[in-house]
Amino acid sequence: EGNILAEYLSPGFPVPGELFTNKIHSPDALQTVEEEGFRYNVMVRKISAEKAGRRHDVLITTAYDTGLHDEFLSQLKRWLMWFNGALIFISVFLGWLATKIGLKPLNEINRLTSAITVNNLSERLPSRHLPSELLTTVSEFNNMLERLENSFRRLSEFSSDIAHELRTPVSNLMMQTQVALSRERDAESYREVLFSNLEELGRLARMSSDMLFLAKSENGLMTLEKQDVALRTELDELIEFYEPLAGESGKTFLIAGQATVSGDSLMLRRAFSNLLTNAIKYSPDNVTVQVTIREEAGQASVSLSNPTRDMTQEKLGRLFDRFYRGDASRKHTSDGAGLGLSITRSIILAHQGELNVDQSGNIITFTVILPVSLDGVTDQSLSAHA
């Protein structure tokens, strides 16, 4: 620890070794020293005089110039900074480009949908050149447009039909009243006019009542007084009631089966009455209307089959439309307003049931499916009514 002499220095070293030795306070530890604008890593190793075989301790100082490495690291940092900046720019650009290309089909869909209005609901979104992720969405959207188009078409036809149905009795009322007022008449003549007007007013009242019934059923305002309803009993009574009307054209009824359901007796009677009336009106003379009742798998079905004429698939699909009679001439061939089957379907749907219609050859079949009562019976029987 006494006097330390530098007995050997590496040739060409620009800084005297004593400067490092004087600044090193922790021998055997790598330290950094800056001298004369240079930066060095310095290691000082102390060897005792006894080990060195000398009179004084020996200090061995090793210094390594780190300037080249520091310059390399600085340059590397600059390169990395520019490289990272370029990567960020490229990433942002590629992300924008991918988003623009990826959203191009969606933007096209948005453009097309914004052009669809009530006046051109027949337009459909193209499914060509679309990614698979959008095919399902476009398909469902087109299905929705088809449903909307059908709804608007039926609404337009309904408005036209109701205007036609209301115009006829109102015109009759006005004409008959004008004729009655055109000159003096006796009491009997006025009475005849009033009776005729009463018939038209009754038709208007029935039409208004039927439309109100449909409006309530569609908005869930129809109240059901459920009880066990024996379908065979109800249909037997209805057939007995309609037998005189059917007999005028030589029609007969054949009924088979039995089932009990849970429902509103009056509403179900009205529904089946509409179906029987429809079978009598639109079947040829001297035919048999087959009524079959079945019960299976917790459901009861009532099928009414009868021959028909001039029934096409287009007409078959519109039988449940309001005011639809299937005749393009719109002439009144009956006292009905074309609401019977619509009311029947509403009643069946209100009972959580189904009403279907099928045609095989010239035989048309209406099938009513209803949930059975827990106390229902399944005995089958057969009877004929002339």
mmCIF file of C-alpha atoms in Angstrom:
data_model
loop_
_atom_site.group_PDB
_atom_site.id
_atom_site.type_symbol
_atom_site.label_atom_id
_atom_site.label_comp_id
_atom_site.label_asym_id
_atom_site.label_seq_id
_atom_site.Cartn_x
_atom_site.Cartn_y
_atom_site.Cartn_z
ATOM 1 C CA GLU A 1 0.000 0.000 0.000
ATOM 2 C CA GLY A 2 3.037 2.301 0.108
ATOM 3 C CA ASN A 3 4.570 3.897 -2.942
ATOM 4 C CA ILE A 4 3.276 2.466 -6.171
ATOM 5 C CA LEU A 5 5.572 2.630 -9.123
ATOM 6 C CA ALA A 6 4.603 2.027 -12.752
ATOM 7 C CA GLU A 7 7.361 -0.277 -13.844
ATOM 8 C CA TYR A 8 5.690 -1.338 -17.158
ATOM 9 C CA LEU A 9 3.215 0.289 -19.503
ATOM 10 C CA SER A 10 1.832 -0.995 -22.770
ATOM 11 C CA PRO A 11 3.429 0.887 -25.636
ATOM 12 C CA GLY A 12 1.202 3.349 -27.536
ATOM 13 C CA PHE A 13 -1.400 3.715 -24.813
ATOM 14 C CA PRO A 14 -2.527 7.389 -24.984
ATOM 15 C CA VAL A 15 -3.311 7.869 -21.302
ATOM 16 C CA PRO A 16 -0.840 7.347 -18.462
ATOM 17 C CA GLY A 17 -1.718 4.356 -16.342
ATOM 18 C CA GLU A 18 -1.260 6.345 -13.107
ATOM 19 C CA LEU A 19 -4.468 8.273 -13.881
ATOM 20 C CA PHE A 20 -6.468 5.068 -13.802
ATOM 21 C CA THR A 21 -4.714 3.806 -10.719
ATOM 22 C CA ASN A 22 -5.454 6.955 -8.783
ATOM 23 C CA LYS A 23 -9.188 6.834 -9.667
ATOM 24 C CA ILE A 24 -9.759 3.223 -8.866
ATOM 25 C CA HIS A 25 -11.129 2.759 -5.383
ATOM 26 C CA SER A 26 -12.344 -0.778 -5.615
ATOM 27 C CA PRO A 27 -9.663 -3.169 -6.849
ATOM 28 C CA ASP A 28 -10.774 -6.359 -8.569
ATOM 29 C CA ALA A 29 -13.951 -4.643 -9.846
ATOM 30 C CA LEU A 30 -14.685 -3.566 -13.428
ATOM 31 C CA GLN A 31 -15.231 0.173 -13.526
ATOM 32 C CA THR A 32 -15.710 2.831 -16.154
ATOM 33 C CA VAL A 33 -13.386 5.796 -16.320
ATOM 34 C CA GLU A 34 -13.441 8.761 -18.660
ATOM 35 C CA GLU A 35 -10.137 10.507 -19.397
ATOM 36 C CA GLU A 36 -9.297 13.118 -21.974
ATOM 37 C CA GLY A 37 -12.536 12.554 -23.899
ATOM 38 C CA PHE A 38 -12.137 8.795 -24.018
ATOM 39 C CA ARG A 39 -14.148 6.156 -22.199
ATOM 40 C CA TYR A 40 -12.477 3.069 -20.754
ATOM 41 C CA ASN A 41 -13.401 -0.051 -18.903
ATOM 42 C CA VAL A 42 -10.766 -0.464 -16.208
ATOM 43 C CA MET A 43 -9.893 -3.392 -13.990
ATOM 44 C CA VAL A 44 -7.228 -3.069 -11.214
ATOM 45 C CA ARG A 45 -5.818 -6.184 -9.612
ATOM 46 C CA LYS A 46 -3.809 -5.853 -6.427
ATOM 47 C CA ILE A 47 -1.114 -8.430 -5.624
ATOM 48 C CA SER A 48 0.521 -8.367 -2.207
ATOM 49 C CA ALA A 49 4.284 -8.004 -1.948
ATOM 50 C CA GLU A 50 4.550 -11.425 -0.363
ATOM 51 C CA LYS A 51 2.866 -13.155 -3.290
ATOM 52 C CA ALA A 52 4.703 -11.037 -5.818
ATOM 53 C CA GLY A 53 8.103 -11.628 -4.169
ATOM 54 C CA ARG A 54 8.739 -7.929 -3.962
ATOM 55 C CA ARG A 55 9.171 -5.281 -1.373
ATOM 56 C CA HIS A 56 5.988 -3.457 -2.357
ATOM 57 C CA ASP A 57 2.506 -4.472 -3.394
ATOM 58 C CA VAL A 58 1.907 -4.703 -7.075
ATOM 59 C CA LEU A 59 -1.094 -3.150 -8.861
ATOM 60 C CA ILE A 60 -1.941 -4.422 -12.317
ATOM 61 C CA THR A 61 -4.218 -1.996 -14.189
ATOM 62 C CA THR A 62 -6.026 -3.139 -17.335
ATOM 63 C CA ALA A 63 -7.868 -0.504 -19.396
ATOM 64 C CA TYR A 64 -9.911 -1.083 -22.562
ATOM 65 C CA ASP A 65 -11.100 1.730 -24.805
ATOM 66 C CA THR A 66 -14.944 1.363 -25.293
ATOM 67 C CA GLY A 67 -15.323 4.249 -27.720
ATOM 68 C CA LEU A 68 -15.721 1.991 -30.726
ATOM 69 C CA HIS A 69 -18.410 -0.066 -28.996
ATOM 70 C CA ASP A 70 -20.184 3.043 -27.766
ATOM 71 C CA GLU A 71 -20.256 4.451 -31.273
ATOM 72 C CA PHE A 72 -21.577 1.126 -32.608
ATOM 73 C CA LEU A 73 -24.326 1.035 -30.003
ATOM 74 C CA SER A 74 -25.281 4.638 -30.747
ATOM 75 C CA GLN A 75 -25.444 3.904 -34.454
ATOM 76 C CA LEU A 76 -27.458 0.741 -33.750
ATOM 77 C CA LYS A 77 -29.924 2.741 -31.664
ATOM 78 C CA ARG A 78 -30.423 5.203 -34.491
ATOM 79 C CA TRP A 79 -30.907 2.404 -36.978
ATOM 80 C CA LEU A 80 -33.422 0.683 -34.703
ATOM 81 C CA MET A 81 -35.297 3.944 -34.193
ATOM 82 C CA TRP A 82 -35.664 4.510 -37.952
ATOM 83 C CA PHE A 83 -36.457 0.845 -38.525
ATOM 84 C CA ASN A 84 -39.191 0.843 -35.879
ATOM 85 C CA GLY A 85 -40.612 4.075 -37.299
ATOM 86 C CA ALA A 86 -40.710 2.540 -40.765
ATOM 87 C CA LEU A 87 -42.365 -0.612 -39.380
ATOM 88 C CA ILE A 88 -45.020 1.475 -37.640
ATOM 89 C CA PHE A 89 -45.727 3.424 -40.849
ATOM 90 C CA ILE A 90 -45.896 0.252 -42.935
ATOM 91 C CA SER A 91 -48.146 -1.431 -40.353
ATOM 92 C CA VAL A 92 -50.529 1.543 -40.294
ATOM 93 C CA PHE A 93 -50.613 1.685 -44.093
ATOM 94 C CA LEU A 94 -51.187 -2.060 -44.473
ATOM 95 C CA GLY A 95 -53.874 -1.959 -41.784
ATOM 96 C CA TRP A 96 -55.660 0.901 -43.556
ATOM 97 C CA LEU A 97 -55.362 -0.877 -46.909
ATOM 98 C CA ALA A 98 -56.626 -4.193 -45.502
ATOM 99 C CA THR A 99 -59.541 -2.438 -43.787
ATOM 100 C CA LYS A 100 -60.469 -0.565 -46.964
ATOM 101 C CA ILE A 101 -60.357 -3.709 -49.093
ATOM 102 C CA GLY A 102 -62.056 -5.868 -46.445
ATOM 103 C CA LEU A 103 -64.891 -3.388 -45.869
ATOM 104 C CA LYS A 104 -65.491 -2.712 -49.550
ATOM 105 C CA PRO A 105 -68.263 -5.393 -49.803
ATOM 106 C CA LEU A 106 -69.863 -4.068 -46.618
ATOM 107 C CA ASN A 107 -69.740 -0.495 -47.914
ATOM 108 C CA GLU A 108 -71.359 -1.705 -51.131
ATOM 109 C CA ILE A 109 -74.081 -3.399 -49.098
ATOM 110 C CA ASN A 110 -74.635 -0.179 -47.144
ATOM 111 C CA ARG A 111 -74.922 1.758 -50.398
ATOM 112 C CA LEU A 112 -77.470 -0.661 -51.824
ATOM 113 C CA THR A 113 -79.549 -0.882 -48.641
ATOM 114 C CA SER A 114 -79.740 2.913 -48.372
ATOM 115 C CA ALA A 115 -81.372 2.956 -51.827
ATOM 116 C CA ILE A 116 -84.101 0.442 -50.866
ATOM 117 C CA THR A 117 -87.384 2.141 -50.054
ATOM 118 C CA VAL A 118 -91.052 1.174 -49.870
ATOM 119 C CA ASN A 119 -91.325 1.755 -53.612
ATOM 120 C CA ASN A 120 -88.611 -0.753 -54.599
ATOM 121 C CA LEU A 121 -88.784 -3.553 -52.062
ATOM 122 C CA SER A 122 -88.263 -5.998 -54.921
ATOM 123 C CA GLU A 123 -84.554 -5.123 -54.942
ATOM 124 C CA ARG A 124 -82.201 -7.759 -53.521
ATOM 125 C CA LEU A 125 -78.611 -7.574 -52.360
ATOM 126 C CA PRO A 126 -76.212 -9.435 -54.676
ATOM 127 C CA SER A 127 -74.433 -12.389 -53.116
ATOM 128 C CA ARG A 128 -71.732 -12.714 -55.776
ATOM 129 C CA HIS A 129 -68.134 -11.793 -54.984
ATOM 130 C CA LEU A 130 -68.859 -11.633 -51.278
ATOM 131 C CA PRO A 131 -66.693 -13.150 -48.557
ATOM 132 C CA SER A 132 -68.148 -16.190 -46.868
ATOM 133 C CA GLU A 133 -68.545 -14.253 -43.607
ATOM 134 C CA LEU A 134 -71.154 -11.969 -45.234
ATOM 135 C CA LEU A 135 -73.101 -14.558 -47.241
ATOM 136 C CA THR A 136 -75.325 -15.557 -44.323
ATOM 137 C CA THR A 137 -76.021 -11.929 -43.407
ATOM 138 C CA VAL A 138 -76.921 -11.002 -46.993
ATOM 139 C CA SER A 139 -79.118 -14.084 -47.346
ATOM 140 C CA GLU A 140 -81.039 -13.282 -44.159
ATOM 141 C CA PHE A 141 -81.383 -9.639 -45.218
ATOM 142 C CA ASN A 142 -82.808 -10.703 -48.586
ATOM 143 C CA ASN A 143 -85.233 -13.025 -46.808
ATOM 144 C CA MET A 144 -86.312 -10.114 -44.631
ATOM 145 C CA LEU A 145 -86.858 -7.971 -47.740
ATOM 146 C CA GLU A 146 -88.965 -10.725 -49.261
ATOM 147 C CA ARG A 147 -91.124 -10.914 -46.140
ATOM 148 C CA LEU A 148 -91.495 -7.137 -46.104
ATOM 149 C CA GLU A 149 -92.386 -7.096 -49.799
ATOM 150 C CA ASN A 150 -95.065 -9.734 -49.240
ATOM 151 C CA SER A 151 -96.413 -7.853 -46.226
ATOM 152 C CA PHE A 152 -96.578 -4.538 -48.086
ATOM 153 C CA ARG A 153 -98.156 -6.216 -51.094
ATOM 154 C CA ARG A 154 -100.809 -7.823 -48.949
ATOM 155 C CA LEU A 155 -101.373 -4.552 -47.103
ATOM 156 C CA SER A 156 -101.861 -2.765 -50.419
ATOM 157 C CA GLU A 157 -104.235 -5.465 -51.630
ATOM 158 C CA PHE A 158 -106.031 -5.355 -48.289
ATOM 159 C CA SER A 159 -106.558 -1.599 -48.600
ATOM 160 C CA SER A 160 -107.906 -2.068 -52.112
ATOM 161 C CA ASP A 161 -110.124 -4.958 -51.064
ATOM 162 C CA ILE A 162 -111.573 -3.218 -48.052
ATOM 163 C CA ALA A 163 -112.312 -0.134 -50.139
ATOM 164 C CA HIS A 164 -114.103 -2.365 -52.647
ATOM 165 C CA GLU A 165 -116.005 -4.284 -49.969
ATOM 166 C CA LEU A 166 -117.172 -1.100 -48.255
ATOM 167 C CA ARG A 167 -118.002 0.683 -51.508
ATOM 168 C CA THR A 168 -120.515 -1.931 -52.635
ATOM 169 C CA PRO A 169 -122.916 -1.823 -49.653
ATOM 170 C CA VAL A 170 -122.523 1.935 -49.280
ATOM 171 C CA SER A 171 -123.323 2.405 -52.987
ATOM 172 C CA ASN A 172 -126.348 0.135 -52.625
ATOM 173 C CA LEU A 173 -127.556 2.100 -49.627
ATOM 174 C CA MET A 174 -127.153 5.420 -51.439
ATOM 175 C CA MET A 175 -128.808 4.170 -54.629
ATOM 176 C CA GLN A 176 -131.789 2.631 -52.857
ATOM 177 C CA THR A 177 -132.255 5.723 -50.719
ATOM 178 C CA GLN A 178 -132.062 8.020 -53.752
ATOM 179 C CA VAL A 179 -134.591 5.887 -55.590
ATOM 180 C CA ALA A 180 -136.918 5.951 -52.585
ATOM 181 C CA LEU A 181 -136.666 9.744 -52.365
ATOM 182 C CA SER A 182 -137.050 10.330 -56.095
ATOM 183 C CA ARG A 183 -140.869 10.395 -55.782
ATOM 184 C CA GLU A 184 -143.668 9.891 -53.349
ATOM 185 C CA ARG A 185 -144.256 6.250 -52.400
ATOM 186 C CA ASP A 186 -146.636 4.364 -50.186
ATOM 187 C CA ALA A 187 -145.690 2.947 -46.785
ATOM 188 C CA GLU A 188 -145.165 -0.566 -48.153
ATOM 189 C CA SER A 189 -142.608 0.648 -50.693
ATOM 190 C CA TYR A 190 -140.695 2.546 -48.040
ATOM 191 C CA ARG A 191 -140.798 -0.537 -45.844
ATOM 192 C CA GLU A 192 -139.228 -2.619 -48.623
ATOM 193 C CA VAL A 193 -136.461 -0.054 -49.071
ATOM 194 C CA LEU A 194 -135.785 -0.043 -45.345
ATOM 195 C CA PHE A 195 -135.608 -3.839 -45.254
ATOM 196 C CA SER A 196 -133.167 -3.806 -48.161
ATOM 197 C CA ASN A 197 -131.067 -1.158 -46.450
ATOM 198 C CA LEU A 198 -131.175 -3.186 -43.251
ATOM 199 C CA GLU A 199 -129.597 -6.142 -45.082
ATOM 200 C CA GLU A 200 -126.751 -3.967 -46.351
ATOM 201 C CA LEU A 201 -126.255 -2.435 -42.909
ATOM 202 C CA GLY A 202 -126.175 -5.913 -41.398
ATOM 203 C CA ARG A 203 -123.493 -6.897 -43.887
ATOM 204 C CA LEU A 204 -121.473 -3.811 -42.956
ATOM 205 C CA ALA A 205 -121.885 -4.619 -39.269
ATOM 206 C CA ARG A 206 -120.701 -8.211 -39.781
ATOM 207 C CA MET A 207 -117.723 -7.005 -41.780
ATOM 208 C CA SER A 208 -116.781 -4.468 -39.110
ATOM 209 C CA SER A 209 -117.166 -7.088 -36.402
ATOM 210 C CA ASP A 210 -114.979 -9.562 -38.315
ATOM 211 C CA MET A 211 -112.272 -6.958 -38.940
ATOM 212 C CA LEU A 212 -112.319 -5.968 -35.264
ATOM 213 C CA PHE A 213 -112.000 -9.634 -34.325
ATOM 214 C CA LEU A 214 -108.964 -10.035 -36.604
ATOM 215 C CA ALA A 215 -107.358 -6.882 -35.245
ATOM 216 C CA LYS A 216 -107.750 -8.129 -31.674
ATOM 217 C CA SER A 217 -106.346 -11.550 -32.511
ATOM 218 C CA GLU A 218 -103.295 -10.102 -34.252
ATOM 219 C CA ASN A 219 -102.515 -7.852 -31.298
ATOM 220 C CA GLY A 220 -102.993 -10.536 -28.650
ATOM 221 C CA LEU A 221 -106.179 -8.964 -27.243
ATOM 222 C CA MET A 222 -108.396 -11.990 -27.759
ATOM 223 C CA THR A 223 -109.448 -13.582 -24.464
ATOM 224 C CA LEU A 224 -109.997 -17.336 -24.405
ATOM 225 C CA GLU A 225 -112.284 -19.047 -21.927
ATOM 226 C CA LYS A 226 -110.655 -22.454 -22.011
ATOM 227 C CA GLN A 227 -112.450 -25.628 -21.114
ATOM 228 C CA ASP A 228 -112.522 -29.230 -22.287
ATOM 229 C CA VAL A 229 -114.129 -29.295 -25.730
ATOM 230 C CA ALA A 230 -115.284 -32.591 -27.242
ATOM 231 C CA LEU A 231 -114.591 -32.078 -30.935
ATOM 232 C CA ARG A 232 -116.921 -34.871 -32.030
ATOM 233 C CA THR A 233 -119.846 -33.331 -30.154
ATOM 234 C CA GLU A 234 -119.214 -29.850 -31.555
ATOM 235 C CA LEU A 235 -118.846 -31.077 -35.124
ATOM 236 C CA ASP A 236 -121.919 -33.319 -34.888
ATOM 237 C CA GLU A 237 -124.012 -30.313 -33.838
ATOM 238 C CA LEU A 238 -122.577 -28.129 -36.599
ATOM 239 C CA ILE A 239 -123.131 -30.802 -39.244
ATOM 240 C CA GLU A 240 -126.727 -31.241 -38.077
ATOM 241 C CA PHE A 241 -127.209 -27.480 -38.380
ATOM 242 C CA TYR A 242 -125.752 -27.303 -41.915
ATOM 243 C CA GLU A 243 -127.383 -30.462 -43.259
ATOM 244 C CA PRO A 244 -130.440 -28.623 -44.689
ATOM 245 C CA LEU A 245 -128.171 -26.160 -46.531
ATOM 246 C CA ALA A 246 -125.929 -28.947 -47.833
ATOM 247 C CA GLY A 247 -128.951 -31.053 -48.829
ATOM 248 C CA GLU A 248 -130.114 -28.373 -51.288
ATOM 249 C CA SER A 249 -127.161 -29.253 -53.526
ATOM 250 C CA GLY A 250 -127.076 -32.972 -52.713
ATOM 251 C CA LYS A 251 -124.035 -32.783 -50.403
ATOM 252 C CA THR A 252 -123.553 -35.162 -47.456
ATOM 253 C CA PHE A 253 -121.163 -35.328 -44.502
ATOM 254 C CA LEU A 254 -119.175 -38.296 -43.231
ATOM 255 C CA ILE A 255 -117.469 -37.910 -39.848
ATOM 256 C CA ALA A 256 -115.103 -40.281 -38.045
ATOM 257 C CA GLY A 257 -113.021 -40.152 -34.893
ATOM 258 C CA GLN A 258 -113.142 -38.423 -31.543
ATOM 259 C CA ALA A 259 -110.865 -36.220 -29.437
ATOM 260 C CA THR A 260 -111.055 -33.695 -26.631
ATOM 261 C CA VAL A 261 -109.044 -30.486 -26.611
ATOM 262 C CA SER A 262 -108.604 -27.572 -24.241
ATOM 263 C CA GLY A 263 -109.982 -24.383 -25.765
ATOM 264 C CA ASP A 264 -112.729 -21.818 -26.098
ATOM 265 C CA SER A 265 -115.858 -23.677 -27.172
ATOM 266 C CA LEU A 266 -117.546 -20.725 -28.916
ATOM 267 C CA MET A 267 -114.446 -19.718 -30.865
ATOM 268 C CA LEU A 268 -113.676 -23.272 -31.966
ATOM 269 C CA ARG A 269 -117.299 -23.673 -33.040
ATOM 270 C CA ARG A 270 -116.953 -20.508 -35.126
ATOM 271 C CA ALA A 271 -113.730 -21.776 -36.722
ATOM 272 C CA PHE A 272 -115.180 -25.163 -37.688
ATOM 273 C CA SER A 273 -118.379 -23.469 -38.835
ATOM 274 C CA ASN A 274 -116.350 -21.377 -41.285
ATOM 275 C CA LEU A 275 -114.607 -24.485 -42.611
ATOM 276 C CA LEU A 276 -117.897 -26.364 -43.089
ATOM 277 C CA THR A 277 -119.492 -23.354 -44.771
ATOM 278 C CA ASN A 278 -116.492 -23.058 -47.076
ATOM 279 C CA ALA A 279 -116.775 -26.768 -48.003
ATOM 280 C CA ILE A 280 -120.487 -26.400 -48.809
ATOM 281 C CA LYS A 281 -120.062 -23.259 -50.914
ATOM 282 C CA TYR A 282 -117.043 -24.258 -52.966
ATOM 283 C CA SER A 283 -117.600 -27.952 -53.648
ATOM 284 C CA PRO A 284 -119.547 -29.424 -56.591
ATOM 285 C CA ASP A 285 -123.071 -30.769 -56.153
ATOM 286 C CA ASN A 286 -123.743 -34.309 -54.955
ATOM 287 C CA VAL A 287 -120.403 -34.879 -53.199
ATOM 288 C CA THR A 288 -119.406 -36.054 -49.715
ATOM 289 C CA VAL A 289 -117.482 -33.883 -47.272
ATOM 290 C CA GLN A 290 -115.201 -36.128 -45.186
ATOM 291 C CA VAL A 291 -114.465 -35.006 -41.596
ATOM 292 C CA THR A 292 -111.789 -37.029 -39.785
ATOM 293 C CA ILE A 293 -110.768 -36.536 -36.141
ATOM 294 C CA ARG A 294 -107.522 -38.048 -34.863
ATOM 295 C CA GLU A 295 -105.549 -37.854 -31.652
ATOM 296 C CA GLU A 296 -101.894 -38.797 -31.321
ATOM 297 C CA ALA A 297 -98.672 -37.567 -29.682
ATOM 298 C CA GLY A 298 -100.490 -35.068 -27.487
ATOM 299 C CA GLN A 299 -102.230 -33.410 -30.447
ATOM 300 C CA ALA A 300 -105.667 -33.594 -31.981
ATOM 301 C CA SER A 301 -106.203 -33.088 -35.709
ATOM 302 C CA VAL A 302 -109.412 -32.419 -37.604
ATOM 303 C CA SER A 303 -109.290 -32.845 -41.388
ATOM 304 C CA LEU A 304 -112.060 -31.638 -43.699
ATOM 305 C CA SER A 305 -111.762 -32.990 -47.247
ATOM 306 C CA ASN A 306 -114.019 -32.243 -50.191
ATOM 307 C CA PRO A 307 -113.766 -32.056 -53.994
ATOM 308 C CA THR A 308 -113.179 -28.604 -55.430
ATOM 309 C CA ARG A 309 -113.030 -26.875 -58.797
ATOM 310 C CA ASP A 310 -110.587 -24.466 -60.468
ATOM 311 C CA MET A 311 -108.154 -24.487 -57.546
ATOM 312 C CA THR A 312 -104.551 -23.640 -58.472
ATOM 313 C CA GLN A 313 -101.439 -23.528 -56.300
ATOM 314 C CA GLU A 314 -101.462 -19.724 -56.442
ATOM 315 C CA LYS A 315 -105.034 -19.603 -55.182
ATOM 316 C CA LEU A 316 -104.262 -22.278 -52.602
ATOM 317 C CA GLY A 317 -101.492 -20.124 -51.098
ATOM 318 C CA ARG A 318 -103.811 -17.125 -50.744
ATOM 319 C CA LEU A 319 -106.871 -18.790 -49.247
ATOM 320 C CA PHE A 320 -106.127 -17.287 -45.817
ATOM 321 C CA ASP A 321 -105.725 -13.728 -47.143
ATOM 322 C CA ARG A 322 -108.371 -11.266 -46.084
ATOM 323 C CA PHE A 323 -111.182 -10.601 -48.582
ATOM 324 C CA TYR A 324 -109.731 -13.205 -50.956
ATOM 325 C CA ARG A 325 -112.304 -15.286 -52.791
ATOM 326 C CA GLY A 326 -110.199 -16.635 -55.642
ATOM 327 C CA ASP A 327 -112.241 -14.915 -58.371
ATOM 328 C CA ALA A 328 -110.604 -12.154 -60.355
ATOM 329 C CA SER A 329 -113.928 -10.597 -61.266
ATOM 330 C CA ARG A 330 -114.650 -9.713 -57.618
ATOM 331 C CA LYS A 331 -118.297 -10.509 -58.099
ATOM 332 C CA HIS A 332 -120.200 -11.490 -55.012
ATOM 333 C CA THR A 333 -121.203 -15.100 -55.282
ATOM 334 C CA SER A 334 -122.116 -15.335 -51.603
ATOM 335 C CA ASP A 335 -122.978 -13.209 -48.622
ATOM 336 C CA GLY A 336 -119.488 -13.558 -47.157
ATOM 337 C CA ALA A 337 -116.786 -10.918 -47.287
ATOM 338 C CA GLY A 338 -113.851 -13.292 -47.710
ATOM 339 C CA LEU A 339 -112.817 -13.114 -44.049
ATOM 340 C CA GLY A 340 -113.982 -16.546 -42.885
ATOM 341 C CA LEU A 341 -110.730 -18.460 -43.395
ATOM 342 C CA SER A 342 -108.657 -15.562 -42.007
ATOM 343 C CA ILE A 343 -110.780 -15.606 -38.858
ATOM 344 C CA THR A 344 -110.488 -19.390 -38.645
ATOM 345 C CA ARG A 345 -106.711 -19.226 -38.822
ATOM 346 C CA SER A 346 -106.592 -16.504 -36.151
ATOM 347 C CA ILE A 347 -108.729 -18.618 -33.816
ATOM 348 C CA ILE A 348 -106.573 -21.707 -34.324
ATOM 349 C CA LEU A 349 -103.345 -19.740 -33.802
ATOM 350 C CA ALA A 350 -104.791 -18.234 -30.617
ATOM 351 C CA HIS A 351 -105.174 -21.828 -29.355
ATOM 352 C CA GLN A 352 -101.474 -22.538 -30.121
ATOM 353 C CA GLY A 353 -102.587 -24.706 -33.011
ATOM 354 C CA GLU A 354 -102.017 -24.886 -36.756
ATOM 355 C CA LEU A 355 -104.250 -24.618 -39.804
ATOM 356 C CA ASN A 356 -102.929 -26.138 -43.034
ATOM 357 C CA VAL A 357 -104.405 -26.676 -46.474
ATOM 358 C CA ASP A 358 -103.338 -29.251 -49.080
ATOM 359 C CA GLN A 359 -104.634 -30.390 -52.433
ATOM 360 C CA SER A 360 -104.373 -33.828 -54.003
ATOM 361 C CA GLY A 361 -105.930 -33.941 -57.425
ATOM 362 C CA ASN A 362 -109.315 -32.246 -57.079
ATOM 363 C CA ILE A 363 -109.548 -32.987 -53.338
ATOM 364 C CA ILE A 364 -108.769 -30.087 -51.021
ATOM 365 C CA THR A 365 -108.108 -30.796 -47.338
ATOM 366 C CA PHE A 366 -108.072 -28.336 -44.445
ATOM 367 C CA THR A 367 -106.289 -29.718 -41.360
ATOM 368 C CA VAL A 368 -106.651 -28.193 -37.899
ATOM 369 C CA ILE A 369 -104.092 -29.267 -35.284
ATOM 370 C CA LEU A 370 -104.786 -28.461 -31.622
ATOM 371 C CA PRO A 371 -103.224 -29.490 -28.286
ATOM 372 C CA VAL A 372 -105.374 -32.149 -26.611
ATOM 373 C CA SER A 373 -106.924 -31.888 -23.189
ATOM 374 C CA LEU A 374 -105.388 -33.868 -20.347
ATOM 375 C CA ASP A 375 -108.745 -35.556 -19.879
ATOM 376 C CA GLY A 376 -109.209 -36.248 -23.590
ATOM 377 C CA VAL A 377 -110.443 -39.540 -24.953
ATOM 378 C CA THR A 378 -109.324 -41.383 -28.046
ATOM 379 C CA ASP A 379 -112.239 -43.644 -28.949
ATOM 380 C CA GLN A 380 -112.894 -43.804 -32.680
ATOM 381 C CA SER A 381 -116.356 -44.055 -34.201
ATOM 382 C CA LEU A 382 -117.991 -43.611 -37.591
ATOM 383 C CA SER A 383 -121.366 -42.235 -38.599
ATOM 384 C CA ALA A 384 -122.948 -40.840 -41.765
ATOM 385 C CA HIS A 385 -125.318 -37.934 -42.188
ATOM 386 C CA ALA A 386 -127.460 -37.617 -45.297
#
